[in-house]
């Protein structure tokens, strides 16, 4: 099939406009580059400008030629359709490299796919049976480095990345139809969200932790609902005060990139410590590590709390306490910075369960 991208010139208003003449499968398209040449260059600077502009235009032309050959603009590419699924999946993975957390998840999914013998398949040969077999592999056969089965929600995450890859292949025109539309996803498991009751939180506050910054940061999170990533990057200039509203934080959520204004209580402010530099982190030295997780666990044991508490449990504590003491679901959702109220409803289920348990404690026999 003839597929050609040619750089052409057109003179208009004493300027030479550069454009691409694109021909493929009998179709012709023009793309104006908004690049212009000086019609009659008189100075060395004019000539240099023209040469630089032409070089840029030629680079764009070469790039467009490759894009059309790779079916970026709707021209079907049979050889790409016959390409290997794993190669295409790896390409999608590499696009996520700017997102550190998300890239790690794609990388893990890719490593598990490499271990599965049926993953070495052409994109065009993927069908419902292949996808159903993948589900079985992820749920029953894929193992962690500790030789344990993957958690249900990890299986969901990995399978969804495969579905996203097929969807992208269809969007690019590589696949004529997407078999992922015909299969059900793996159902997410109900996750256990550990949290502290108000009594347990008070016990933790009155108990010693060997890492002071960890203790203060955890309690601050439990009183504000901030994620570890947002507590860790919090700087003193983001802590503000007004006579009308008291203390509040102006910050950007690391996970969602959402701009937030979060009111904080006097109690929460009391755990910030002392400011030495307005541009320094509030919780200087706070790190996420296995060592700190162990120290957090030891602190909870010291406080008489027999639960598997992680730093994220502080956020769960905040949400659960807010709902327990009557704050409406919409307000809690906004305080937590959730994009959807559905995310917050998980905490409402926890509170409802607590109410049922409390009601059943009163027995007449």
C-alpha positions as MATLAB code, in Angstrom:
seq = 'XXXXXXXXXXXXXXXXXXXXXXXXXXXXXXXXXXXXXXXXXXXXXXXXXXXXXXXXXXXXXXXXXXXXXXXXXXXXXXXXXXXXXXXXXXXXXXXXXXXXXXXXXXXXXXXXXXXXXXXXXXXXXXXXXXXXXXXXXXXXXXXXXXXXXXXXXXXXXXXXXXXXXXXXXXXXXXXXXXXXXXXXXXXXXXXXXXXXXXXXXXXXXXXXXXXXXXXXXXXXXXXXXXXXXXXXXXXXXXXXXXXXXXXXXXXXXXXXXXXXXXXXXXXXXXXXXXXXXXXXXXXXXXXXXXXXXXXXXXXXXXXXXXXXXXXXXXXXXXXXXXXXXXXXXXXXXXXXXXXXXXXXXXXXXXXXXXXXXXXXXXXXX';
ca = [
       0.000    0.000    0.000;
       1.385    3.440   -0.968;
       1.637    5.645    2.078;
       3.499    8.909    1.692;
       3.905   12.161    3.632;
       5.367   15.050    1.608;
       6.461   18.467    2.861;
       5.092   21.235    0.645;
       5.127   25.048    0.512;
       2.450   27.609   -0.224;
       3.049   31.368   -0.548;
       0.536   33.640    1.161;
       0.799   37.281    2.316;
       4.530   37.426    1.526;
       5.140   34.370    3.728;
       5.768   30.785    2.761;
       3.505   28.454    4.705;
       4.689   24.880    5.250;
       2.261   21.990    5.195;
       2.176   18.203    4.888;
       0.553   16.452    1.957;
      -0.500   13.037    3.286;
      -1.541   10.273    0.892;
      -2.646    6.784    1.966;
      -5.038    4.218    0.519;
      -6.338    6.654   -2.056;
      -7.070    9.297    0.576;
      -5.376   12.690    0.620;
      -5.130   14.928    3.665;
      -3.398   18.232    4.297;
      -1.899   19.223    7.636;
      -0.805   22.842    8.041;
       2.169   23.087   10.407;
       1.844   26.797   11.258;
       5.485   27.169   10.312;
       6.554   29.916    7.914;
       9.616   30.813    5.849;
      10.784   34.297    4.987;
      10.001   34.567    1.239;
      13.170   36.426    0.197;
      15.754   36.127    2.965;
      18.146   39.084    2.864;
      20.171   38.665    6.041;
      22.171   35.766    7.502;
      19.663   35.674   10.375;
      16.755   35.257    7.927;
      18.572   32.430    6.176;
      19.381   30.726    9.494;
      15.745   31.058   10.598;
      14.559   29.491    7.337;
      17.024   26.594    7.665;
      15.965   25.934   11.275;
      12.269   26.074   10.329;
      12.788   23.692    7.417;
      14.690   21.269    9.649;
      11.843   21.311   12.188;
       9.254   20.789    9.440;
      11.238   17.865    8.019;
      11.423   16.253   11.472;
       7.647   16.569   11.799;
       7.210   15.083    8.315;
       9.386   12.073    9.184;
       7.497   11.574   12.442;
       4.122   11.713   10.660;
       5.347    9.159    8.128;
       6.114    6.741   10.968;
       2.825    7.476   12.726;
       0.813    6.731    9.591;
       2.766    3.564    8.982;
       1.994    2.477   12.539;
      -1.718    3.152   12.095;
      -1.922    6.197   14.351;
      -4.449    7.932   12.098;
      -6.921    5.208   11.269;
      -5.139    3.353    8.466;
      -5.254   -0.326    9.367;
      -1.837   -1.945    9.751;
      -1.963   -5.686    9.263;
       1.606   -6.346   10.408;
       0.978   -4.576   13.734;
      -2.173   -6.632   14.257;
      -0.015   -9.728   13.923;
       2.382   -8.404   16.562;
       2.889  -10.114   19.894;
       0.594   -9.207   22.795;
       3.470   -9.007   25.311;
       5.396   -6.564   23.142;
       2.332   -4.305   22.892;
       1.616   -4.628   26.628;
       5.202   -3.594   27.361;
       4.748   -0.506   25.172;
       1.675    0.508   27.212;
       3.636   -0.148   30.410;
       6.457    2.173   29.363;
       3.964    5.004   28.785;
       3.217    4.918   32.527;
       6.826    5.466   33.577;
       6.130    9.061   34.661;
       3.636    7.765   37.233;
       5.827    6.025   39.817;
       3.098    4.140   41.711;
       1.114    3.155   38.610;
       4.230    2.109   36.671;
       5.240   -0.316   39.433;
       1.841   -1.971   39.200;
       2.124   -2.312   35.402;
       5.644   -3.706   35.792;
       4.421   -6.352   38.265;
       1.547   -7.319   35.973;
       3.991   -7.646   33.058;
       6.293   -9.949   35.049;
       3.381  -12.275   35.882;
       2.291  -12.337   32.243;
       5.826  -13.314   31.209;
       5.570  -16.393   33.458;
       2.271  -17.519   31.903;
       2.847  -19.809   28.928;
      -0.281  -18.617   27.082;
       0.818  -14.954   27.101;
       3.128  -15.454   24.103;
       0.316  -14.872   21.631;
      -0.454  -12.541   18.747;
      -2.873   -9.719   19.544;
      -5.204  -10.935   16.790;
      -5.404  -14.430   18.376;
      -6.655  -13.255   21.787;
     -10.232  -14.427   22.390;
     -12.698  -15.046   25.243;
     -11.123  -18.417   26.115;
      -7.666  -16.803   26.410;
      -9.016  -14.135   28.758;
     -10.920  -16.665   30.889;
      -7.752  -18.781   31.138;
      -5.831  -15.690   32.248;
      -8.348  -15.119   35.044;
      -7.854  -18.689   36.267;
      -4.067  -18.291   36.121;
      -4.075  -15.037   38.111;
      -6.477  -16.300   40.786;
      -5.148  -19.848   41.258;
      -1.621  -20.170   39.850;
       0.209  -16.829   39.963;
       2.342  -16.480   43.091;
       4.020  -13.649   44.952;
       7.751  -13.702   45.705;
       6.778  -15.215   49.058;
       5.124  -18.119   47.182;
       1.600  -17.030   48.175;
      -1.411  -16.618   45.897;
      -2.103  -13.098   44.697;
      -4.734  -11.197   46.643;
      -8.115  -10.879   44.937;
      -7.711   -7.151   44.407;
      -4.228   -7.626   42.914;
      -5.765  -10.065   40.407;
      -8.394   -7.418   39.599;
      -5.703   -4.805   39.033;
      -3.562   -6.997   36.736;
      -6.528   -8.272   34.700;
      -7.839   -4.721   34.249;
      -4.486   -3.707   32.786;
      -4.809   -6.425   30.174;
      -8.337   -5.204   29.358;
      -7.045   -1.622   29.132;
      -4.325   -2.779   26.713;
      -6.871   -4.492   24.440;
      -9.105   -1.416   24.567;
      -6.179    0.755   23.490;
      -5.322   -1.649   20.644;
      -8.906   -1.356   19.402;
      -8.787    2.440   19.701;
      -5.590    2.532   17.627;
      -7.256    0.356   14.990;
      -4.860   -2.535   15.592;
      -7.734   -4.807   16.640;
     -10.926   -4.756   14.593;
     -12.908   -5.978   17.605;
     -12.068   -6.117   21.298;
     -12.637   -9.525   22.994;
     -12.304   -7.791   26.381;
     -15.814   -6.378   25.915;
     -17.237   -9.890   25.997;
     -15.839  -11.074   29.338;
     -16.694  -10.205   32.919;
     -13.943   -8.691   35.014;
     -12.686  -10.269   38.229;
     -14.881   -9.145   41.108;
     -13.143   -7.088   43.773;
     -12.968   -8.480   47.297;
     -14.329   -6.560   50.260;
     -11.201   -5.228   51.930;
     -10.870   -5.140   55.696;
     -10.218   -1.558   56.753;
      -8.667   -1.513   60.201;
      -9.215    1.631   62.257;
      -8.952    2.850   65.834;
     -11.912    3.696   68.015;
     -11.770    7.020   69.852;
     -10.781    5.176   73.047;
      -7.958    3.354   71.221;
      -6.741    6.593   69.632;
      -6.543    8.187   73.081;
      -4.582    5.151   74.351;
      -2.138    5.523   71.449;
      -1.672    9.230   72.195;
      -0.836    8.494   75.845;
       1.612    5.681   74.922;
       5.258    6.029   73.892;
       6.484    5.468   70.337;
      10.230    5.105   69.717;
       9.991    7.375   66.628;
       8.440   10.671   67.703;
       7.845   12.040   64.174;
       6.029    8.818   63.239;
       3.719    9.122   66.250;
       2.921   12.788   65.610;
       2.340   12.180   61.880;
       0.039    9.188   62.512;
      -2.093   11.076   65.042;
      -2.204   14.128   62.745;
      -3.459   11.850   59.941;
      -6.073   10.339   62.269;
      -7.312   13.860   63.124;
      -7.276   15.191   59.542;
      -7.683   12.190   57.218;
      -4.571   13.063   55.197;
      -2.812   10.249   53.336;
       0.792    9.371   54.236;
       2.051   10.916   50.965;
       0.335   14.229   51.744;
       1.489   14.247   55.389;
       5.062   13.521   54.267;
       5.219   16.377   51.733;
       3.364   18.913   53.905;
       5.419   22.094   54.379;
       4.928   24.900   56.881;
       3.781   27.458   54.300;
       0.745   25.234   53.617;
      -0.387   25.592   57.257;
      -2.512   28.736   57.436;
      -4.746   30.515   59.951;
      -7.573   33.032   59.884;
      -9.735   34.546   62.629;
     -12.894   33.316   60.894;
     -11.898   29.764   59.996;
      -9.102   28.905   62.431;
      -6.329   26.602   61.185;
      -6.481   25.055   57.712;
      -4.193   23.540   55.059;
      -3.895   24.660   51.417;
      -2.293   21.807   49.468;
      -2.369   19.607   46.374;
      -3.229   15.918   46.864;
      -0.310   13.810   45.635;
      -2.550   10.949   44.508;
      -5.325   12.867   42.712;
      -3.541   16.195   41.988;
      -6.674   17.884   43.346;
      -6.257   21.311   44.986;
      -7.604   21.153   48.534;
      -8.415   23.467   51.431;
      -8.722   21.326   54.562;
      -9.779   22.743   57.951;
      -7.846   21.221   60.871;
      -8.703   21.210   64.549;
      -6.720   22.801   67.386;
      -5.893   19.267   68.573;
      -4.474   18.359   65.138;
      -2.428   21.569   65.042;
      -0.928   20.661   68.411;
       0.819   17.614   66.867;
       2.669   19.629   64.197;
       5.624   20.478   66.397;
       7.738   23.627   66.045;
       8.483   25.477   62.812;
      12.189   26.089   62.133;
      11.912   27.013   58.435;
       8.752   28.027   56.545;
       9.796   26.006   53.482;
      10.816   22.835   55.337;
       8.652   19.715   55.769;
       6.378   19.817   58.828;
       7.211   16.190   59.655;
      10.926   16.325   58.859;
      12.476   12.853   58.663;
       9.188   10.983   58.156;
       9.830    7.956   55.929;
       7.861    4.941   54.780;
       9.882    1.810   55.532;
       9.581   -1.693   56.951;
      11.489   -0.465   60.011;
       8.936    2.293   60.664;
       6.049   -0.133   60.119;
       7.509   -2.387   62.814;
       7.897    0.563   65.188;
       4.290    1.553   64.503;
       3.152   -1.977   65.353;
       5.247   -1.992   68.552;
       3.676    1.335   69.540;
       0.169   -0.095   69.112;
       1.035   -3.183   71.183;
       2.407   -0.874   73.879;
      -0.957    0.949   73.830;
      -2.815   -2.373   74.263;
      -4.248   -2.364   70.732;
      -4.381   -5.844   69.188;
      -5.131   -4.880   65.569;
      -3.055   -4.922   62.394;
      -2.609   -1.149   62.207;
      -0.727    0.495   59.333;
      -0.217    4.201   58.713;
      -3.189    4.205   56.311;
      -5.362    3.001   59.223;
      -5.113    6.581   60.531;
      -7.082    7.805   57.501;
      -9.642    5.032   58.045;
      -9.857    6.110   61.703;
     -10.629    9.703   60.724;
     -13.365    8.689   58.259;
     -14.990    6.210   60.640;
     -14.946    8.613   63.601;
     -16.441   11.430   61.519;
     -19.351    9.223   60.426;
     -19.772    7.729   63.907;
     -20.187   11.207   65.401;
     -22.785   12.236   62.853;
     -20.955   13.999   60.027;
     -22.887   13.389   56.806;
     -21.419   11.216   54.045;
     -21.089   14.067   51.520;
     -19.063   16.218   53.927;
     -16.779   13.301   54.881;
     -16.233   12.599   51.180;
     -15.137   16.213   50.655;
     -12.889   16.173   53.747;
     -11.152   13.040   52.463;
     -10.761   14.543   48.986;
     -12.599   11.652   47.307;
     -13.598   12.259   43.693;
     -16.613    9.968   44.072;
     -18.903    9.517   47.069;
     -18.950    5.773   46.252;
     -15.414    5.533   47.658;
     -16.604    7.015   50.963;
     -19.595    4.659   51.221;
     -17.241    1.849   52.296;
     -16.815    3.669   55.615;
     -20.579    4.067   55.979;
     -20.878    0.252   55.770;
     -18.343   -0.078   58.606;
     -20.338    2.319   60.810;
     -23.620    0.530   60.011;
     -22.022   -2.785   60.995;
     -20.879   -1.242   64.283;
     -24.435   -0.081   64.961;
     -25.799   -3.588   64.348;
     -23.172   -5.086   66.675;
     -24.011   -2.492   69.349;
     -27.758   -3.182   69.098;
     -27.198   -6.930   69.491;
     -25.222   -6.461   72.712;
     -28.457   -5.882   74.658;
     -29.945   -9.291   75.339;
     -32.773  -10.171   77.698;
     -31.808  -13.807   78.295;
];
